[in-house]
PDB file of C-alpha atoms in Angstrom:
ATOM      1  CA  MET A  29      21.479  -9.498 -14.049  1.00 41.00           C
ATOM      2  CA  THR A  30      19.397  -6.348 -14.011  1.00 42.00           C
ATOM      3  CA  CYS A  31      17.130  -4.531 -11.612  1.00 42.00           C
ATOM      4  CA  LEU A  32      14.119  -2.823 -13.119  1.00 45.00           C
ATOM      5  CA  PRO A  33      12.038  -0.776 -10.711  1.00 43.00           C
ATOM      6  CA  CYS A  34       9.137   0.332 -12.869  1.00 43.00           C
ATOM      7  CA  CYS A  35       5.416   0.850 -13.203  1.00 42.00           C
ATOM      8  CA  CYS A  36       3.635  -2.415 -13.992  1.00 44.00           C
ATOM      9  CA  GLU A  37      -0.025  -3.054 -14.626  1.00 44.00           C
ATOM     10  CA  GLY A  38      -1.790  -3.782 -11.368  1.00 43.00           C
ATOM     11  CA  TYR A  39       1.076  -2.648  -9.138  1.00 43.00           C
ATOM     12  CA  ASP A  40       0.618   1.011  -8.220  1.00 40.00           C
ATOM     13  CA  MET A  41       3.267   0.950  -5.482  1.00 42.00           C
ATOM     14  CA  ILE A  42       6.262   0.459  -7.793  1.00 41.00           C
ATOM     15  CA  GLU A  43       8.354   3.587  -8.161  1.00 42.00           C
ATOM     16  CA  VAL A  44      11.592   4.402  -9.910  1.00 42.00           C
ATOM     17  CA  ILE A  45      14.065   4.893  -7.090  1.00 44.00           C
ATOM     18  CA  GLY A  46      17.637   6.014  -6.856  1.00 50.00           C
ATOM     19  CA  PRO A  47      20.297   3.801  -5.281  1.00 54.00           C
ATOM     20  CA  SER A  48      20.494   6.051  -2.204  1.00 59.00           C
ATOM     21  CA  THR A  49      16.783   5.503  -1.443  1.00 71.00           C
ATOM     22  CA  PRO A  50      16.234   2.265   0.508  1.00 81.00           C
ATOM     23  CA  VAL A  51      13.665  -0.125  -0.959  1.00 89.00           C
ATOM     24  CA  VAL A  52      12.463  -0.949   2.543  1.00 91.00           C
ATOM     25  CA  VAL A  53      12.407   0.967   5.826  1.00 92.00           C
ATOM     26  CA  THR A  54      11.419  -0.737   9.073  1.00 94.00           C
ATOM     27  CA  TRP A  55      10.700   0.692  12.497  1.00 95.00           C
ATOM     28  CA  GLN A  56       9.145  -0.180  15.853  1.00 96.00           C
ATOM     29  CA  ALA A  57       5.943   1.386  17.152  1.00 96.00           C
ATOM     30  CA  THR A  58       4.271   1.031  20.525  1.00 96.00           C
ATOM     31  CA  VAL A  59       0.518   1.564  20.284  1.00 96.00           C
ATOM     32  CA  SER A  60      -2.069   1.430  23.076  1.00 95.00           C
ATOM     33  CA  LYS A  61      -5.797   0.947  22.533  1.00 93.00           C
ATOM     34  CA  ALA A  62      -6.526   1.914  26.174  1.00 90.00           C
ATOM     35  CA  GLN A  63      -7.973   5.375  25.464  1.00 90.00           C
ATOM     36  CA  HIS A  64     -10.064   4.530  22.384  1.00 88.00           C
ATOM     37  CA  GLY A  65     -10.539   0.761  22.654  1.00 88.00           C
ATOM     38  CA  LYS A  66      -9.634   0.410  18.996  1.00 91.00           C
ATOM     39  CA  LEU A  67      -6.766   0.877  16.572  1.00 93.00           C
ATOM     40  CA  GLY A  68      -8.837   3.057  14.258  1.00 94.00           C
ATOM     41  CA  VAL A  69      -7.629   1.455  11.045  1.00 95.00           C
ATOM     42  CA  ALA A  70      -8.704  -0.943   8.338  1.00 95.00           C
ATOM     43  CA  ILE A  71      -6.142  -3.733   8.072  1.00 94.00           C
ATOM     44  CA  VAL A  72      -5.921  -6.287   5.274  1.00 93.00           C
ATOM     45  CA  PRO A  73      -4.201  -9.625   6.063  1.00 92.00           C
ATOM     46  CA  GLU A  74      -1.753 -10.497   3.264  1.00 89.00           C
ATOM     47  CA  ASP A  75       0.065 -13.818   3.685  1.00 88.00           C
ATOM     48  CA  ASN A  76       2.864 -12.960   6.155  1.00 89.00           C
ATOM     49  CA  THR A  77       1.910  -9.301   6.771  1.00 92.00           C
ATOM     50  CA  LEU A  78      -0.930  -6.976   7.635  1.00 95.00           C
ATOM     51  CA  ARG A  79      -1.381  -3.968   5.327  1.00 95.00           C
ATOM     52  CA  PHE A  80      -2.894  -0.654   6.430  1.00 96.00           C
ATOM     53  CA  GLU A  81      -5.750   0.083   4.026  1.00 96.00           C
ATOM     54  CA  ARG A  82      -7.370   2.990   5.888  1.00 96.00           C
ATOM     55  CA  LEU A  83      -6.422   5.228   8.810  1.00 96.00           C
ATOM     56  CA  ASP A  84      -9.241   6.794  10.846  1.00 95.00           C
ATOM     57  CA  MET A  85      -9.056  10.245  12.413  1.00 94.00           C
ATOM     58  CA  GLN A  86      -9.485   8.717  15.891  1.00 94.00           C
ATOM     59  CA  GLY A  87      -7.965   5.659  17.468  1.00 94.00           C
ATOM     60  CA  ALA A  88      -4.682   4.320  18.786  1.00 95.00           C
ATOM     61  CA  VAL A  89      -2.841   4.673  15.467  1.00 96.00           C
ATOM     62  CA  ALA A  90      -3.998   8.297  15.050  1.00 96.00           C
ATOM     63  CA  ASP A  91      -2.681   9.002  18.585  1.00 95.00           C
ATOM     64  CA  TYR A  92       0.631   7.324  17.696  1.00 96.00           C
ATOM     65  CA  ASN A  93       0.899   9.348  14.475  1.00 96.00           C
ATOM     66  CA  ALA A  94       0.221  12.631  16.324  1.00 95.00           C
ATOM     67  CA  SER A  95       3.090  11.889  18.727  1.00 95.00           C
ATOM     68  CA  ASN A  96       5.491  10.377  16.158  1.00 94.00           C
ATOM     69  CA  ARG A  97       5.312  12.553  13.026  1.00 92.00           C
ATOM     70  CA  GLY A  98       8.699  11.317  11.757  1.00 91.00           C
ATOM     71  CA  GLU A  99       7.590   7.677  11.966  1.00 94.00           C
ATOM     72  CA  ALA A 100       3.891   8.108  11.268  1.00 96.00           C
ATOM     73  CA  VAL A 101       1.991   5.148   9.844  1.00 97.00           C
ATOM     74  CA  LYS A 102       0.695   5.670   6.299  1.00 96.00           C
ATOM     75  CA  VAL A 103      -1.848   3.842   4.173  1.00 96.00           C
ATOM     76  CA  GLY A 104       0.047   1.063   2.373  1.00 95.00           C
ATOM     77  CA  ASP A 105       2.497   0.411   5.233  1.00 96.00           C
ATOM     78  CA  PHE A 106       2.879  -3.160   6.483  1.00 96.00           C
ATOM     79  CA  VAL A 107       2.863  -4.748   9.937  1.00 96.00           C
ATOM     80  CA  THR A 108       5.401  -7.592  10.049  1.00 95.00           C
ATOM     81  CA  SER A 109       5.157  -8.373  13.775  1.00 96.00           C
ATOM     82  CA  VAL A 110       2.576  -7.871  16.545  1.00 97.00           C
ATOM     83  CA  ASN A 111       3.875  -8.455  20.084  1.00 97.00           C
ATOM     84  CA  GLY A 112       6.449 -10.886  18.688  1.00 95.00           C
ATOM     85  CA  VAL A 113       3.950 -12.810  16.529  1.00 95.00           C
ATOM     86  CA  THR A 114       5.252 -13.055  12.953  1.00 92.00           C
ATOM     87  CA  GLY A 115       4.865 -15.107   9.834  1.00 86.00           C
ATOM     88  CA  PHE A 116       1.122 -15.690   9.459  1.00 88.00           C
ATOM     89  CA  ALA A 117      -1.265 -12.764   8.979  1.00 92.00           C
ATOM     90  CA  PRO A 118      -4.314 -14.280  10.775  1.00 94.00           C
ATOM     91  CA  MET A 119      -2.224 -14.908  13.922  1.00 95.00           C
ATOM     92  CA  MET A 120      -0.898 -11.323  13.854  1.00 95.00           C
ATOM     93  CA  LEU A 121      -4.437  -9.994  13.385  1.00 94.00           C
ATOM     94  CA  GLU A 122      -5.618 -12.059  16.357  1.00 95.00           C
ATOM     95  CA  ALA A 123      -2.794 -10.668  18.518  1.00 95.00           C
ATOM     96  CA  ALA A 124      -3.671  -7.108  17.453  1.00 94.00           C
ATOM     97  CA  THR A 125      -7.309  -7.705  18.356  1.00 93.00           C
ATOM     98  CA  ARG A 126      -6.697  -9.515  21.656  1.00 94.00           C
ATOM     99  CA  HIS A 127      -4.098  -7.223  23.278  1.00 95.00           C
ATOM    100  CA  GLU A 128      -4.572  -3.636  24.440  1.00 95.00           C
ATOM    101  CA  ASP A 129      -0.886  -2.668  24.227  1.00 96.00           C
ATOM    102  CA  LEU A 130       0.873  -3.520  20.983  1.00 96.00           C
ATOM    103  CA  GLN A 131       4.529  -3.587  20.035  1.00 97.00           C
ATOM    104  CA  LEU A 132       4.508  -3.444  16.228  1.00 97.00           C
ATOM    105  CA  THR A 133       7.247  -3.872  13.673  1.00 96.00           C
ATOM    106  CA  LEU A 134       6.320  -1.824  10.632  1.00 96.00           C
ATOM    107  CA  ALA A 135       7.685  -1.726   7.094  1.00 95.00           C
ATOM    108  CA  ARG A 136       7.320   0.693   4.206  1.00 95.00           C
ATOM    109  CA  SER A 137       8.632  -0.722   0.955  1.00 93.00           C
ATOM    110  CA  ARG A 138       8.797  -0.335  -2.792  1.00 92.00           C
ATOM    111  CA  MET A 139       8.611  -3.351  -5.032  1.00 94.00           C
ATOM    112  CA  PHE A 140      11.396  -4.019  -7.516  1.00 94.00           C
ATOM    113  CA  ARG A 141      12.152  -6.490 -10.283  1.00 95.00           C
ATOM    114  CA  ALA A 142      15.120  -8.812 -10.349  1.00 95.00           C
ATOM    115  CA  THR A 143      16.080 -10.792 -13.435  1.00 95.00           C
ATOM    116  CA  VAL A 144      18.260 -13.824 -12.799  1.00 95.00           C
ATOM    117  CA  LYS A 145      19.484 -16.629 -15.031  1.00 95.00           C
ATOM    118  CA  LYS A 146      18.755 -20.022 -13.477  1.00 95.00           C
ATOM    119  CA  SER A 147      20.335 -23.337 -14.360  1.00 94.00           C
ATOM    120  CA  GLY A 148      19.659 -25.873 -11.610  1.00 93.00           C
ATOM    121  CA  SER A 149      18.844 -24.739  -8.095  1.00 94.00           C
ATOM    122  CA  LEU A 150      17.685 -21.185  -7.389  1.00 95.00           C
ATOM    123  CA  GLY A 151      19.265 -21.442  -3.924  1.00 95.00           C
ATOM    124  CA  VAL A 152      16.158 -20.344  -2.014  1.00 96.00           C
ATOM    125  CA  THR A 153      13.686 -22.097   0.264  1.00 95.00           C
ATOM    126  CA  PHE A 154      10.180 -20.640   0.486  1.00 95.00           C
ATOM    127  CA  GLY A 155       7.081 -20.567   2.578  1.00 92.00           C
ATOM    128  CA  VAL A 156       4.174 -21.084   0.189  1.00 93.00           C
ATOM    129  CA  PHE A 157       1.222 -18.803   0.898  1.00 91.00           C
ATOM    130  CA  PRO A 158      -2.055 -18.502  -1.024  1.00 92.00           C
ATOM    131  CA  LYS A 159      -0.959 -15.555  -3.209  1.00 93.00           C
ATOM    132  CA  THR A 160       2.812 -15.305  -2.811  1.00 94.00           C
ATOM    133  CA  LEU A 161       6.017 -17.045  -1.832  1.00 95.00           C
ATOM    134  CA  VAL A 162       7.925 -15.883   1.248  1.00 93.00           C
ATOM    135  CA  VAL A 163      11.706 -16.253   1.259  1.00 95.00           C
ATOM    136  CA  LYS A 164      12.797 -18.456   4.179  1.00 94.00           C
ATOM    137  CA  GLU A 165      16.478 -19.029   3.447  1.00 95.00           C
ATOM    138  CA  ILE A 166      19.006 -18.113   0.759  1.00 95.00           C
ATOM    139  CA  CYS A 167      22.006 -20.287  -0.032  1.00 94.00           C
ATOM    140  CA  SER A 168      24.341 -20.703  -3.005  1.00 94.00           C
ATOM    141  CA  GLY A 169      22.656 -19.930  -6.325  1.00 95.00           C
ATOM    142  CA  PRO A 170      21.383 -17.154  -8.591  1.00 96.00           C
ATOM    143  CA  ILE A 171      19.644 -15.161  -5.811  1.00 96.00           C
ATOM    144  CA  GLU A 172      22.800 -15.142  -3.675  1.00 96.00           C
ATOM    145  CA  LYS A 173      24.714 -13.966  -6.751  1.00 95.00           C
ATOM    146  CA  TRP A 174      22.064 -11.293  -7.366  1.00 95.00           C
ATOM    147  CA  ASN A 175      22.479 -10.058  -3.784  1.00 95.00           C
ATOM    148  CA  SER A 176      26.264  -9.824  -4.107  1.00 95.00           C
ATOM    149  CA  THR A 177      26.016  -7.586  -7.185  1.00 94.00           C
ATOM    150  CA  ASN A 178      22.902  -5.527  -6.311  1.00 92.00           C
ATOM    151  CA  LYS A 179      23.543  -4.077  -2.862  1.00 89.00           C
ATOM    152  CA  HIS A 180      20.601  -1.640  -3.048  1.00 89.00           C
ATOM    153  CA  TYR A 181      18.128  -4.375  -4.026  1.00 93.00           C
ATOM    154  CA  VAL A 182      19.022  -7.258  -1.721  1.00 93.00           C
ATOM    155  CA  ILE A 183      16.527 -10.113  -1.438  1.00 95.00           C
ATOM    156  CA  GLN A 184      16.335 -11.424   2.132  1.00 92.00           C
ATOM    157  CA  PRO A 185      14.307 -13.798   4.309  1.00 93.00           C
ATOM    158  CA  GLY A 186      10.781 -12.516   4.815  1.00 91.00           C
ATOM    159  CA  ASP A 187      10.592 -10.835   1.392  1.00 94.00           C
ATOM    160  CA  LEU A 188       7.726 -11.767  -0.929  1.00 94.00           C
ATOM    161  CA  PHE A 189       7.956 -13.133  -4.457  1.00 96.00           C
ATOM    162  CA  ILE A 190       4.850 -11.513  -5.957  1.00 96.00           C
ATOM    163  CA  GLU A 191       5.246 -12.543  -9.601  1.00 97.00           C
ATOM    164  CA  VAL A 192       7.571 -14.707 -11.713  1.00 97.00           C
ATOM    165  CA  ASN A 193       7.546 -14.456 -15.523  1.00 97.00           C
ATOM    166  CA  GLY A 194       3.965 -13.172 -15.492  1.00 97.00           C
ATOM    167  CA  VAL A 195       2.645 -15.783 -13.026  1.00 98.00           C
ATOM    168  CA  LYS A 196       1.046 -14.087  -9.993  1.00 97.00           C
ATOM    169  CA  ASP A 197      -1.683 -14.320  -7.350  1.00 95.00           C
ATOM    170  CA  ASN A 198      -1.089 -18.045  -6.645  1.00 96.00           C
ATOM    171  CA  GLY A 199       1.816 -19.191  -4.461  1.00 95.00           C
ATOM    172  CA  THR A 200       1.820 -22.750  -5.833  1.00 97.00           C
ATOM    173  CA  GLU A 201       1.867 -21.582  -9.452  1.00 98.00           C
ATOM    174  CA  ILE A 202       4.625 -19.053  -8.712  1.00 98.00           C
ATOM    175  CA  LEU A 203       6.676 -21.882  -7.186  1.00 97.00           C
ATOM    176  CA  GLU A 204       6.153 -23.980 -10.344  1.00 97.00           C
ATOM    177  CA  ALA A 205       7.300 -21.052 -12.519  1.00 97.00           C
ATOM    178  CA  LEU A 206      10.538 -20.873 -10.492  1.00 96.00           C
ATOM    179  CA  LYS A 207      11.394 -24.477 -11.397  1.00 95.00           C
ATOM    180  CA  ALA A 208      12.081 -23.569 -15.031  1.00 94.00           C
ATOM    181  CA  ASP A 209      15.673 -22.912 -16.107  1.00 95.00           C
ATOM    182  CA  GLY A 210      16.518 -19.751 -18.030  1.00 96.00           C
ATOM    183  CA  ASP A 211      15.743 -16.109 -17.339  1.00 96.00           C
ATOM    184  CA  LEU A 212      13.424 -15.486 -14.391  1.00 96.00           C
ATOM    185  CA  ARG A 213      11.823 -12.043 -14.063  1.00 97.00           C
ATOM    186  CA  ILE A 214      10.812 -11.763 -10.420  1.00 97.00           C
ATOM    187  CA  LEU A 215       8.720  -9.030  -8.804  1.00 97.00           C
ATOM    188  CA  ILE A 216       9.756  -8.690  -5.158  1.00 96.00           C
ATOM    189  CA  ARG A 217       8.135  -6.952  -2.205  1.00 95.00           C
ATOM    190  CA  PRO A 218      10.982  -6.357   0.287  1.00 94.00           C
ATOM    191  CA  LEU A 219       9.768  -6.446   3.881  1.00 91.00           C
ATOM    192  CA  GLY A 220      12.921  -6.042   5.947  1.00 80.00           C
ATOM    193  CA  GLY A 221      13.007  -9.538   7.376  1.00 76.00           C
ATOM    194  CA  ALA A 222       9.297 -10.202   7.913  1.00 77.00           C
ATOM    195  CA  GLY A 223       8.451 -13.596   9.360  1.00 72.00           C
ATOM    196  CA  TYR A 224       7.562 -16.691   7.395  1.00 72.00           C
TER     197      TYR A 224
END
């Protein structure tokens, strides 16, 4: 089994990282829209997360960033929970819109590749989303074995399977690609236990 963090066509966020650099960092942020009435961001719903696409100079997130420089939100960061709502981006977006005070779980991650040899069960159950698969549970199989030998690149519940052997952008087709035995090259977006 090998781990290949690398630059891949269409995936700008992949970086070569050393083993001491975590592939995912998560933190909590409390944000209030009371002063501005808005977050001041552009958010893109992505299956089980919300991704920050733009940060405005004014708004609740700009206020948070000014007061929390060490944990400032950046473009490309993910929201994995809004006031306890997890697992489905439209529901998180609704919670972010409806409530004035928000308790957010945020994640900043770097994608990585895992190559596993499959013969029989992969040992993973998934939530199938339009563009990706979300890991729900890991049991005995190649992914569990991967995790035991790749401590810096652990695959866990809430992580996204973005691509398998070149199949991407369709959760159902990615799931079909995982049914084949043999070598599976998997592109993973770790999200630190995001919901499913």
